[in-house]
Short mmCIF file of C-alpha atoms in Angstrom, two decimals:
data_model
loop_
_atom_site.label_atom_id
_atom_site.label_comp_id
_atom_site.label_asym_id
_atom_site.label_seq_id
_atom_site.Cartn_x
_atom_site.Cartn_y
_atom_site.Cartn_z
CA UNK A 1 -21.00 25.39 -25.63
CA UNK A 2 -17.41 24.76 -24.50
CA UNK A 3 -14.54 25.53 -26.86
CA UNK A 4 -11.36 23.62 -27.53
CA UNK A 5 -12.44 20.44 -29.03
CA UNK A 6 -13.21 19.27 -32.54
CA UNK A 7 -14.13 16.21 -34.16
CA UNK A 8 -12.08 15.43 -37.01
CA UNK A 9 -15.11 16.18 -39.78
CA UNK A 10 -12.95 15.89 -42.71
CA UNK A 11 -12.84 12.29 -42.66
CA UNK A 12 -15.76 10.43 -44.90
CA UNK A 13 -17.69 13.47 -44.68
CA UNK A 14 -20.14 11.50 -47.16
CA UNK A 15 -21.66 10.12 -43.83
CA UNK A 16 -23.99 7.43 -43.83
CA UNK A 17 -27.73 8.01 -43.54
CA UNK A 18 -29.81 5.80 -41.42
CA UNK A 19 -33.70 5.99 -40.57
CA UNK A 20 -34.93 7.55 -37.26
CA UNK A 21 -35.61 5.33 -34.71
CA UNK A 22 -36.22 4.76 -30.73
CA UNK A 23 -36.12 1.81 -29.24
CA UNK A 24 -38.55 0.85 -26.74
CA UNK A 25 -37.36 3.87 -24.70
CA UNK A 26 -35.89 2.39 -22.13
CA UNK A 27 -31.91 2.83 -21.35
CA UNK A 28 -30.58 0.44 -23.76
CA UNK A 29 -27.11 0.04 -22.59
CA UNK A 30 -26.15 -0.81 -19.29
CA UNK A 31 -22.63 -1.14 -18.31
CA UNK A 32 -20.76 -3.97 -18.79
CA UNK A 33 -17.67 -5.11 -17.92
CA UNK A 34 -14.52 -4.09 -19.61
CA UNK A 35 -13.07 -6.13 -22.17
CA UNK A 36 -10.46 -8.12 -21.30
CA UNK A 37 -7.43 -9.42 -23.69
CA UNK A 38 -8.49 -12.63 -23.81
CA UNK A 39 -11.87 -12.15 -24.36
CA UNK A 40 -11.70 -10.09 -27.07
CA UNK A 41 -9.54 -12.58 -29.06
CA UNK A 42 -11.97 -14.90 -28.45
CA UNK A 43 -14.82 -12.73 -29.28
CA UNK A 44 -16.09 -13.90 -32.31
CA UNK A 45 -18.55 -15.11 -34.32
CA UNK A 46 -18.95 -17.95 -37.03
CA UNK A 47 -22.02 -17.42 -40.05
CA UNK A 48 -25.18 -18.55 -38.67
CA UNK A 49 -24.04 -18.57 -35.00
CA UNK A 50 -23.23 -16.85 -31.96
CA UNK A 51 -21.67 -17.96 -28.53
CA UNK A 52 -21.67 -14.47 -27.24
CA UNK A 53 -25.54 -13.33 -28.47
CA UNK A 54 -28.05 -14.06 -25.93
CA UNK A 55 -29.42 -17.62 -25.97
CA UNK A 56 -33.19 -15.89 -26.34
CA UNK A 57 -32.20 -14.54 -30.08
CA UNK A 58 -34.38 -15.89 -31.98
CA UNK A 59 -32.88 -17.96 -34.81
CA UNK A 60 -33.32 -16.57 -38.34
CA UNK A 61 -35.63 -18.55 -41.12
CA UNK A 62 -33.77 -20.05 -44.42
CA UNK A 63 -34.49 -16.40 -46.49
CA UNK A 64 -33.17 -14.50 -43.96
CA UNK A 65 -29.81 -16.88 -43.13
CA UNK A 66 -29.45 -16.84 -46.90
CA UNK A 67 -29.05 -13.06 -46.87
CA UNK A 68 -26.82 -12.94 -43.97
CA UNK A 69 -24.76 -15.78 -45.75
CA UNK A 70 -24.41 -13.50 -48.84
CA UNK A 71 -23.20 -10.50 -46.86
CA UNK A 72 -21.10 -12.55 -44.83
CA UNK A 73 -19.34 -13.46 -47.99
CA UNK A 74 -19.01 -9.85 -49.32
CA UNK A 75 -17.37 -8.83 -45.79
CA UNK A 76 -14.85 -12.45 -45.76
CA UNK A 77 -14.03 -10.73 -49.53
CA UNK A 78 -13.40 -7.23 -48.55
CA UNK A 79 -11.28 -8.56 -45.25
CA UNK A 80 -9.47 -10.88 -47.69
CA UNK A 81 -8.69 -8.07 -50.13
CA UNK A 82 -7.65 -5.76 -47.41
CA UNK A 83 -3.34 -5.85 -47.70
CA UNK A 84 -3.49 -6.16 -43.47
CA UNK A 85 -6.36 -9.12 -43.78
CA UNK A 86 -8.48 -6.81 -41.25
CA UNK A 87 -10.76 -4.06 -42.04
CA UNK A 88 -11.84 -0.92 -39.42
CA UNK A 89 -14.98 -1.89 -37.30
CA UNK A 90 -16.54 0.91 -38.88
CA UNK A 91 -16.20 -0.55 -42.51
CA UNK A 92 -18.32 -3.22 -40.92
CA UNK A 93 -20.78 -1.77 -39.74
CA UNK A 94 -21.06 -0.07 -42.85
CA UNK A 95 -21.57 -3.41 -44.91
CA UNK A 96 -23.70 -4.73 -42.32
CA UNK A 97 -26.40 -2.17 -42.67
CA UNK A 98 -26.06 0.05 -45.73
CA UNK A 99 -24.43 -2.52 -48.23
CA UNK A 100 -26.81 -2.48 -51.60
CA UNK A 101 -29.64 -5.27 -51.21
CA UNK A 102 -28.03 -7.27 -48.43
CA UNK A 103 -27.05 -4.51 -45.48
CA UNK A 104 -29.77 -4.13 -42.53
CA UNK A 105 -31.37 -0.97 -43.97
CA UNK A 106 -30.96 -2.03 -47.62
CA UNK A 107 -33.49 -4.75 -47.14
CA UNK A 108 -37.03 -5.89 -47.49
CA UNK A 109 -37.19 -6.68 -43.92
CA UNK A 110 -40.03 -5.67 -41.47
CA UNK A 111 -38.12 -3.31 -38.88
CA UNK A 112 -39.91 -0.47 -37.57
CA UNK A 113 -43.09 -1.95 -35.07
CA UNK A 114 -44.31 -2.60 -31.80
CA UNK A 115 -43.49 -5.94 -30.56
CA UNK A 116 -41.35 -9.18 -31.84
CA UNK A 117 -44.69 -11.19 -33.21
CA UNK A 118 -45.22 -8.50 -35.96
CA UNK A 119 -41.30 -8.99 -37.13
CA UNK A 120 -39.68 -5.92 -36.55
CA UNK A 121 -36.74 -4.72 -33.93
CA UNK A 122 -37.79 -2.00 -32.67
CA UNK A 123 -39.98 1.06 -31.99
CA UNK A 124 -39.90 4.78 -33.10
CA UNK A 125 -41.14 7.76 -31.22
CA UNK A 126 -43.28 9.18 -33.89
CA UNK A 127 -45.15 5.99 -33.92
CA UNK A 128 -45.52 6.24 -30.20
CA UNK A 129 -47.73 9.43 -30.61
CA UNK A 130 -48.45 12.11 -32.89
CA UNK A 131 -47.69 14.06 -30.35
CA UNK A 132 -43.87 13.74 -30.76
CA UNK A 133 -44.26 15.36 -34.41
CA UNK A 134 -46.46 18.01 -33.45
CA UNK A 135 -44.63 18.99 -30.47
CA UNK A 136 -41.70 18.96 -33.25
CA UNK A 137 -43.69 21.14 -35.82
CA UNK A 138 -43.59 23.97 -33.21
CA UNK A 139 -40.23 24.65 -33.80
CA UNK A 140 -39.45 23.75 -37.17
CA UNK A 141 -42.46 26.23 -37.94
CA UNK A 142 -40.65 28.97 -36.04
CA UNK A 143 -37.35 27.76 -38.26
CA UNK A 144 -39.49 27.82 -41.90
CA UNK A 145 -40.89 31.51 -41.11
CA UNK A 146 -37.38 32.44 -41.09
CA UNK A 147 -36.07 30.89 -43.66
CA UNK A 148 -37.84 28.76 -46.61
CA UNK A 149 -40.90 26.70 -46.80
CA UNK A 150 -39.10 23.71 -47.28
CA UNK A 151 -38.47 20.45 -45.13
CA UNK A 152 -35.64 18.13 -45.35
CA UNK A 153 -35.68 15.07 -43.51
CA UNK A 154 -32.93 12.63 -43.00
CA UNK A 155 -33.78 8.93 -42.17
CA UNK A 156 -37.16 8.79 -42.45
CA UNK A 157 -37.97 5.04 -41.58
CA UNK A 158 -40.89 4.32 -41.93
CA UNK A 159 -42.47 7.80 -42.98
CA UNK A 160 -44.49 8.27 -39.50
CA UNK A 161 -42.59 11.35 -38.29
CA UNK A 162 -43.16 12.60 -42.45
CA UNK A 163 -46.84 12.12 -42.36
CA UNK A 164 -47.28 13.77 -39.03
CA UNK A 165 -45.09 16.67 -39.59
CA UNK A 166 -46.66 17.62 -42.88
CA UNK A 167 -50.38 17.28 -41.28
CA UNK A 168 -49.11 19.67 -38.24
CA UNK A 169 -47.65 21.86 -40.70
CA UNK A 170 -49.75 22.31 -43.46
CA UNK A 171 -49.17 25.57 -45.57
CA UNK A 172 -46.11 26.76 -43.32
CA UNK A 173 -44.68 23.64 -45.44
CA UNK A 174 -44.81 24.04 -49.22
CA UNK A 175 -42.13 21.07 -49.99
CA UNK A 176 -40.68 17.85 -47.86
CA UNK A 177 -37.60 16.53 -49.25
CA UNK A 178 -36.95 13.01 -48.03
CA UNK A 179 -32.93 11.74 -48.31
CA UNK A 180 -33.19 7.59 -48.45
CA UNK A 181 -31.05 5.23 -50.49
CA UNK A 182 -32.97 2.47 -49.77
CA UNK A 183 -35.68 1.51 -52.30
CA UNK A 184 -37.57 -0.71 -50.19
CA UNK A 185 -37.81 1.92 -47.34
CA UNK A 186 -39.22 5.03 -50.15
CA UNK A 187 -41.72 3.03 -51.02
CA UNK A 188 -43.00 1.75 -47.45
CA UNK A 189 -42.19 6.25 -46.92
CA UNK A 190 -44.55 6.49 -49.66
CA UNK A 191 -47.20 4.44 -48.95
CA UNK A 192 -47.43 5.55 -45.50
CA UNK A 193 -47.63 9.24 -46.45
CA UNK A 194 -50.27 9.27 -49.32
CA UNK A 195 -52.24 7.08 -46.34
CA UNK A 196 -51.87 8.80 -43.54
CA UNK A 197 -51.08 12.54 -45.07
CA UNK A 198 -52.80 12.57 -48.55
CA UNK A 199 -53.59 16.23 -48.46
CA UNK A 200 -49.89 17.14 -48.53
CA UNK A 201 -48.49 13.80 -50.50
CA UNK A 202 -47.93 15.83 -53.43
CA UNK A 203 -44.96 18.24 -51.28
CA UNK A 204 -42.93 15.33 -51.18
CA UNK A 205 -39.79 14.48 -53.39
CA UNK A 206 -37.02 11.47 -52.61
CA UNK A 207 -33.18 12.61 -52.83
CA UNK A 208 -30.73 10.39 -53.73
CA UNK A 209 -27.81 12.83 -52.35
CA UNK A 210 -27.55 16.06 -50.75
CA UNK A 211 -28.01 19.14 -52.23
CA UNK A 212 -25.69 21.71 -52.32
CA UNK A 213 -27.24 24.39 -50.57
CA UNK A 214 -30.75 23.99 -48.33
CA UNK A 215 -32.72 26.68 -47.63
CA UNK A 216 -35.41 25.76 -44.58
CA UNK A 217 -35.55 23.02 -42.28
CA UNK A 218 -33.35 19.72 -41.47
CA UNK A 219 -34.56 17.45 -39.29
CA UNK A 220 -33.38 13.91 -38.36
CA UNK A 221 -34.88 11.05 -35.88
CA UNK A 222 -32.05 9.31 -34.41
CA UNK A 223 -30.01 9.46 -37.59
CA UNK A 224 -26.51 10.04 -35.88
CA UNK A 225 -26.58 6.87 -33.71
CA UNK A 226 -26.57 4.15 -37.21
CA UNK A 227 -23.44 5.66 -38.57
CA UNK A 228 -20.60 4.03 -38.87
CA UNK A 229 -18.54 4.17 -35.78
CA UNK A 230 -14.51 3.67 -35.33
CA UNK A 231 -13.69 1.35 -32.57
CA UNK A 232 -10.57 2.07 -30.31
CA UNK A 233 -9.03 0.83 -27.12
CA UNK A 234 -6.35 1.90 -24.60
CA UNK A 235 -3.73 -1.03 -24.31
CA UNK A 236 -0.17 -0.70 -22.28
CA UNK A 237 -1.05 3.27 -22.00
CA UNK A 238 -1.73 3.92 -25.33
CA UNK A 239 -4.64 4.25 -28.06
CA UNK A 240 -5.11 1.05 -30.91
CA UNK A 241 -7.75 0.56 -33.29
CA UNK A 242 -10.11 -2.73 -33.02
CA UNK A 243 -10.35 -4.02 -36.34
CA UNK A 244 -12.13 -6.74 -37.81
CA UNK A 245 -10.39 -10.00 -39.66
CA UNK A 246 -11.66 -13.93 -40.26
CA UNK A 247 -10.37 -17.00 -38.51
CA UNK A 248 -11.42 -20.47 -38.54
CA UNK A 249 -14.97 -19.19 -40.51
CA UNK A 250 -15.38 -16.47 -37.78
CA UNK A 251 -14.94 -12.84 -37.66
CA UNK A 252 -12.39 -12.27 -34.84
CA UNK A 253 -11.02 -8.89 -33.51
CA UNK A 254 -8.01 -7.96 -34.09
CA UNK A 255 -5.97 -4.59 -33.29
CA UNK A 256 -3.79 -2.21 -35.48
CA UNK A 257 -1.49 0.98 -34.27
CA UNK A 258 -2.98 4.18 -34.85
CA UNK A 259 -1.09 7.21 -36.72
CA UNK A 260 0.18 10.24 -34.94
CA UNK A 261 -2.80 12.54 -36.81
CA UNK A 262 -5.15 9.96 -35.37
CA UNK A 263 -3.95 10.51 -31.79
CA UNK A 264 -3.88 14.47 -32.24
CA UNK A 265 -7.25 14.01 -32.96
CA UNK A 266 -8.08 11.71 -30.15
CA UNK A 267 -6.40 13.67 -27.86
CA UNK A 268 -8.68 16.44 -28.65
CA UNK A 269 -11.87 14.93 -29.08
CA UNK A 270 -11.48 12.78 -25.60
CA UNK A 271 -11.15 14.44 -22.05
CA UNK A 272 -8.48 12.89 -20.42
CA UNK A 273 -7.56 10.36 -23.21
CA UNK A 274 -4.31 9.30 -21.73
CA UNK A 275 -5.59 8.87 -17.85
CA UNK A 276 -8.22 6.26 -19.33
CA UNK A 277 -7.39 2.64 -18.15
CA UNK A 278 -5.74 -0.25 -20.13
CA UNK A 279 -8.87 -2.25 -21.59
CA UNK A 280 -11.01 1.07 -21.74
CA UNK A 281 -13.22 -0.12 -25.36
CA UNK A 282 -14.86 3.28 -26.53
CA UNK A 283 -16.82 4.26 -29.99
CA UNK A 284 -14.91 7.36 -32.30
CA UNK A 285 -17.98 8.77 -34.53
CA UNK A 286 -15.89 10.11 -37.37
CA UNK A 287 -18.30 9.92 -39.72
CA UNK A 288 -21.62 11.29 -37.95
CA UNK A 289 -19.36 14.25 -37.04
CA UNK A 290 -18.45 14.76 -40.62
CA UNK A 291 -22.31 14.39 -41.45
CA UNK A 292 -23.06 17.44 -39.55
CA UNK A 293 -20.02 19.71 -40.72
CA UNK A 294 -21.81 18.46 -44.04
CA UNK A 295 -24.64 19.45 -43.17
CA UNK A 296 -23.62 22.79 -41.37
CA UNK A 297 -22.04 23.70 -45.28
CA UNK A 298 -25.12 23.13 -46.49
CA UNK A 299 -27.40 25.36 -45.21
CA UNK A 300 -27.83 28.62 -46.51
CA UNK A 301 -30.86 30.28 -44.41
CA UNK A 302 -32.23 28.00 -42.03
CA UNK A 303 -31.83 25.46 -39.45
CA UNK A 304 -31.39 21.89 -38.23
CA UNK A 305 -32.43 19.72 -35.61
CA UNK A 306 -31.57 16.36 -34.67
CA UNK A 307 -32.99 13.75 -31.86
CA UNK A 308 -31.19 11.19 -30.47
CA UNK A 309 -29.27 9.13 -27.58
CA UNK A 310 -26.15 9.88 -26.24
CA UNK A 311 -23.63 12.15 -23.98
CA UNK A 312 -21.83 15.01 -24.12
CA UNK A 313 -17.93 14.21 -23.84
CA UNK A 314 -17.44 14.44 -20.65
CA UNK A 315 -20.14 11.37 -20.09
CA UNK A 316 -19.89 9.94 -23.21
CA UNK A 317 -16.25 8.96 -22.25
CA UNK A 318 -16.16 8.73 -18.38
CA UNK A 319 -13.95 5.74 -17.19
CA UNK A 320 -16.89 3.71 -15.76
CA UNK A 321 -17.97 4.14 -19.55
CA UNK A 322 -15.83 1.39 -20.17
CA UNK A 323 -17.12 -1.13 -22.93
CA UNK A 324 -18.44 1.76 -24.93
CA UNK A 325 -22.05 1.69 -25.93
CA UNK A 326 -22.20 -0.28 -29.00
CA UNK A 327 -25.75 -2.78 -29.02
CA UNK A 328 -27.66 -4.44 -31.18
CA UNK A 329 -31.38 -5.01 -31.67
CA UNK A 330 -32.95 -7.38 -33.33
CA UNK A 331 -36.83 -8.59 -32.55
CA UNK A 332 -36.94 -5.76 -29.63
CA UNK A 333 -33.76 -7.76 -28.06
CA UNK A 334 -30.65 -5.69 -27.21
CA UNK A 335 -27.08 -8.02 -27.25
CA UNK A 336 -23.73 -6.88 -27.61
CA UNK A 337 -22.73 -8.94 -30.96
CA UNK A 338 -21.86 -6.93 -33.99
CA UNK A 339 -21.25 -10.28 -35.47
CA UNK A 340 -24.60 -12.26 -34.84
CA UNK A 341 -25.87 -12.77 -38.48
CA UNK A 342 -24.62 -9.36 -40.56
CA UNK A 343 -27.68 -8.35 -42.48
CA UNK A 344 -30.29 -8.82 -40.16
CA UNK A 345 -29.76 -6.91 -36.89
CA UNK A 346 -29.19 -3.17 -36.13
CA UNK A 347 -25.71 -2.01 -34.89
CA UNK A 348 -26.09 1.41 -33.15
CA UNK A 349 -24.06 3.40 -30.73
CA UNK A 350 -24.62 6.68 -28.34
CA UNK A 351 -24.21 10.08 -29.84
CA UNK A 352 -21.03 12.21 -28.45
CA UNK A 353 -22.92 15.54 -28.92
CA UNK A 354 -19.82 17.39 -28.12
CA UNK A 355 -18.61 16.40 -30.99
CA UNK A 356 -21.98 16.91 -33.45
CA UNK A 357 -21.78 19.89 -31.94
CA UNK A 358 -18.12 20.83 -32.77
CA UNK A 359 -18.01 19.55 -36.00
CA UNK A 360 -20.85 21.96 -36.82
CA UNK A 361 -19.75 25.33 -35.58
CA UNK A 362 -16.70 24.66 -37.19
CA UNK A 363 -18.18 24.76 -40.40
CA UNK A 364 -19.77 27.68 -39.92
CA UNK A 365 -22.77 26.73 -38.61
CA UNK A 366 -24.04 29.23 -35.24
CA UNK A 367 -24.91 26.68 -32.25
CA UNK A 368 -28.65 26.71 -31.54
CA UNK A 369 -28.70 24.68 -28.33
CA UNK A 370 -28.79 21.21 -26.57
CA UNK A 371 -31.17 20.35 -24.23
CA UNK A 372 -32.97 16.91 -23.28
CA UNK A 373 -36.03 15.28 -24.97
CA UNK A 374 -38.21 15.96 -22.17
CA UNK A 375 -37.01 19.66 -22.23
CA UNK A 376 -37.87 20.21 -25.94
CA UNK A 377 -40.79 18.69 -26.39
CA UNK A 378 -41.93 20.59 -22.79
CA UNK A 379 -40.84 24.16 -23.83
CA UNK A 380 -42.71 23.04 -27.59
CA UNK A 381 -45.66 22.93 -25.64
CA UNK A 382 -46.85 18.73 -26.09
CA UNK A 383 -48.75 19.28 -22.85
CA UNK A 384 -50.63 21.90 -24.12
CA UNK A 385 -51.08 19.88 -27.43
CA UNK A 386 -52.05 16.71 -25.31
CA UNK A 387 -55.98 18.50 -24.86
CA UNK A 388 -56.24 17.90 -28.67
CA UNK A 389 -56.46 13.56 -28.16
CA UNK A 390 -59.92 13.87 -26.58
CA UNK A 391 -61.71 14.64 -23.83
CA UNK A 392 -59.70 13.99 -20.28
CA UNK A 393 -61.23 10.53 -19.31
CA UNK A 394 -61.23 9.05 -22.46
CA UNK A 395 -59.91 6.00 -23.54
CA UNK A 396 -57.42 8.18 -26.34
CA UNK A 397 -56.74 11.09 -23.71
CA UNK A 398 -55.80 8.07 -21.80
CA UNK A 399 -53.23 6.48 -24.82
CA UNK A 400 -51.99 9.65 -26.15
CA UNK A 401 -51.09 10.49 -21.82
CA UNK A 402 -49.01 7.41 -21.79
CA UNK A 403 -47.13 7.55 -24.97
CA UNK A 404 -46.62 11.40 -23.90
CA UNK A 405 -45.13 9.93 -20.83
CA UNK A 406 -42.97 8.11 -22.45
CA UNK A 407 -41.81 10.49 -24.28
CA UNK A 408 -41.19 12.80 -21.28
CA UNK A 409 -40.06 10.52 -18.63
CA UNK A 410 -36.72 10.22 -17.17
CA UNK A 411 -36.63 6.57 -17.01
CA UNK A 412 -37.88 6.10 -20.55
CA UNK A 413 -36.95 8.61 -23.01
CA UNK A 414 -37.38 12.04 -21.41
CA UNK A 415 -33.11 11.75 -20.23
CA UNK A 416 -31.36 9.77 -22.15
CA UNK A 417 -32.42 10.94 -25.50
CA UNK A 418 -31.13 14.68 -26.50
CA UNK A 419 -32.03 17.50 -28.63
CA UNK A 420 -29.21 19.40 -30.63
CA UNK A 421 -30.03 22.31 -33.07
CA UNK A 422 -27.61 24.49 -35.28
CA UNK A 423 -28.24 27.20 -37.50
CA UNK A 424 -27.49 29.85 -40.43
CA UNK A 425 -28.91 32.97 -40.41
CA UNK A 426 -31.86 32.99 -38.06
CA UNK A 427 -31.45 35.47 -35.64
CA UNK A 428 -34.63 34.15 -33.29
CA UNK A 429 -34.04 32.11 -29.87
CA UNK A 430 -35.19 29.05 -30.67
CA UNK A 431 -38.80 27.80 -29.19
CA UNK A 432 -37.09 24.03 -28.52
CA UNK A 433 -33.88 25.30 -26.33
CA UNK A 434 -35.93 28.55 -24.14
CA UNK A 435 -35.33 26.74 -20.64
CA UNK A 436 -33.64 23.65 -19.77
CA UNK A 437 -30.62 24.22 -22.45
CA UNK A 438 -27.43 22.53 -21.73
CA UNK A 439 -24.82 23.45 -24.12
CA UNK A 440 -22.45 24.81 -21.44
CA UNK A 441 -22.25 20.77 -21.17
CA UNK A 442 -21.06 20.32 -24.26
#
């Protein structure tokens, strides 16, 4: 891993905690076209409709709108309380999916499935295959012996990556410790787990916070990519903010300057922040940097390992990176509408895991390594564990092959999604990072 830039992970180091998830595991964010001035300005959205979300969206039923409409008015109220009349993209984003009983993940609303006729927007890996947890279960086994008999699991979603974990595990785990603020998501958790893992339901406890200290494992399934992100862009040669404000019953963008520490900090955390081009629109994950210097204090013996999308620096901000990578899904649809009906859409952008990675040694934390999906779940030995769906010829050899192909393949999931571990006190190579590791990249 490459010194000489941080993440500024003193900032909201509270974090916010979303729920593992993989889309359909395809690339979800093609380039677009920079933004321009005008279009930005124009950029907006009015309650209940979209000119900028793709005409195939579908539209939402009277329950859902009325949800929407009740967040919208908690976001017009925090905007109109605000003494600039804006607020930061990434206070946003943190209404639209965490604010109590209204936000995306605060709701009763079907999300985690298979296709659009069963209501939900998108797909996890653990629901793809066992395979993905017990390839997983490898390592974090190797981490527990270590350490502590004890689990922690950020972002659990629906509970599939829970259940399977614990079954792989058995007696290496003696406790699972689930973080989730939402109270409609614990109990779909719970359900799932005394279902689908009843031998091992009892090892399970819900957290409301962190704890202070963790000894054991800390795992997380695309949890870094749902926190709130800071949007900034370069205009006439220097750095602004994109904020959010209200005009004409629309949430419009709007700009504000950004303070000298700010800029320090940018200047750090991008390469080459001032040869970027004027329009260059780029994502600045404060807070899911902060999460893992969190985290990173946390542990006492033991280690963490999180899976998700994204870059190192160097590609997470090259100049043909130039409209960022912020999507939405909704009904396994991506769009690029933040706006489109707050409440009932996801809002997720690419992991810079230069700075996860940063952000966590600097808290102490020793770097474990980086490598890609494929990579892990290869040197974890899923291969090897594919001879457990069946017989070869069979119709589940035959599923569990092409969900393990998805997993592994570079133009699904095998590339673009990453592998980052960190650690305290384990003095044992880890299992996940043996070939294949890239942290010199980071």
């Amino acid at each position: 891993m490459k010194k000489g830039r941080h993440a500024d992970a003193s900032a909201q180091e509270r974090g916010s905690v979303a729920h593992g998830r993989v889309r359909s595991g395809t690339p979800r964010c093609p380039p677009r076209a920079p933004h321009t001035i005008a279009a930005m300005n124009a950029f907006s959205t009015a309650p209940g409709a979209s000119p900028h979300a793709p005409q195939t969206l579908p539209e939402p039923d009277a329950p859902a709108r009325a949800i929407s409409d009740a967040l919208t008015k908690r976001i017009r109220a925090r905007i109109a309380a605000s003494p600039e009349g804006r607020i930061g993209f990434d206070d946003f984003m943190r209404m639209a999916l965490y604010e109590p009983e209204l936000g995306y993940y605060a709701g009763d609303a079907h999300k985690f499935g298979r296709y659009d006729h069963d209501g939900s927007d998108f797909i996890t890996a653990p629901e793809l295959s066992p395979l993905f947890a017990q390839a997983c279960a490898q390592q974090v086994a190797e981490v527990l012996r270590q350490s502590a008999p004890a689990l922690l699991e950020f972002g659990a979603g629906s509970g599939r990556l829970a259940a399977d974990l614990l079954n792989a595990l058995g007696d290496a785990c003696a406790s699972y410790a689930i973080v989730e603020l939402s109270a409609s998501l614990r109990a779909r958790q719970r359900a799932l787990i005394e279902r689908e893992a009843p031998a091992h339901a009892h090892k399970v406890q819900w957290l409301d916070a962190l704890p202070a200290r963790f000894d054991g494992g800390v795992i997380g399934n695309e949890v870094l990519d749902a926190m709130p992100v800071r949007l900034i862009e370069r205009v006439d040669g220097a750095w602004v903010e994109r904020c959010v404000a209200e005009a004409d019953g629309r949430f419009v963008w709007t700009r504000r300057a950004l303070d000298a520490a700010a800029l320090a900090v940018l200047a750090e955390c991008i390469p080459e922040a001032h040869a970027l081009p004027n329009g260059y629109v780029t994502e600045w994950p404060v807070e899911a940097a902060a999460f893992a210097a969190t985290v990173a204090r946390m542990l006492g013996r033991g280690g963490a390992l999180f899976i998700d999308y994204g870059f190192p620096a160097a590609e997470f901000y090259h100049p043909h990176r130039a409209a960022g990578t912020l999507m939405c899904h909704v009904r396994h649809r991506a769009h690029d509408d933040p706006f489109w009906h707050p409440g009932l859409q996801d809002i997720t952008a690419h992991v810079d895991f230069s700075s996860i990675a940063h952000a966590a040694v600097d808290a102490g934390a020793e770097f474990a390594g980086y490598t890609t999906q494929a990579r892990f779940l290869m040197n974890c030995g899923i291969v090897e564990l594919l001879g457990q769906a069946g017989a070869p010829g069979s119709l589940p050899y035959a599923q569990a092959t092409s969900a393990m192909l998805k997993l592994l393949a570079e133009s699904e999931m095998g590339e673009l999604f990453k592998v980052i571990g960190f650690a305290r006190g384990l003095d044992t190579p880890w299992l996940g990072f043996a070939r294949g590791d890239k942290g010199h990249t980071l």
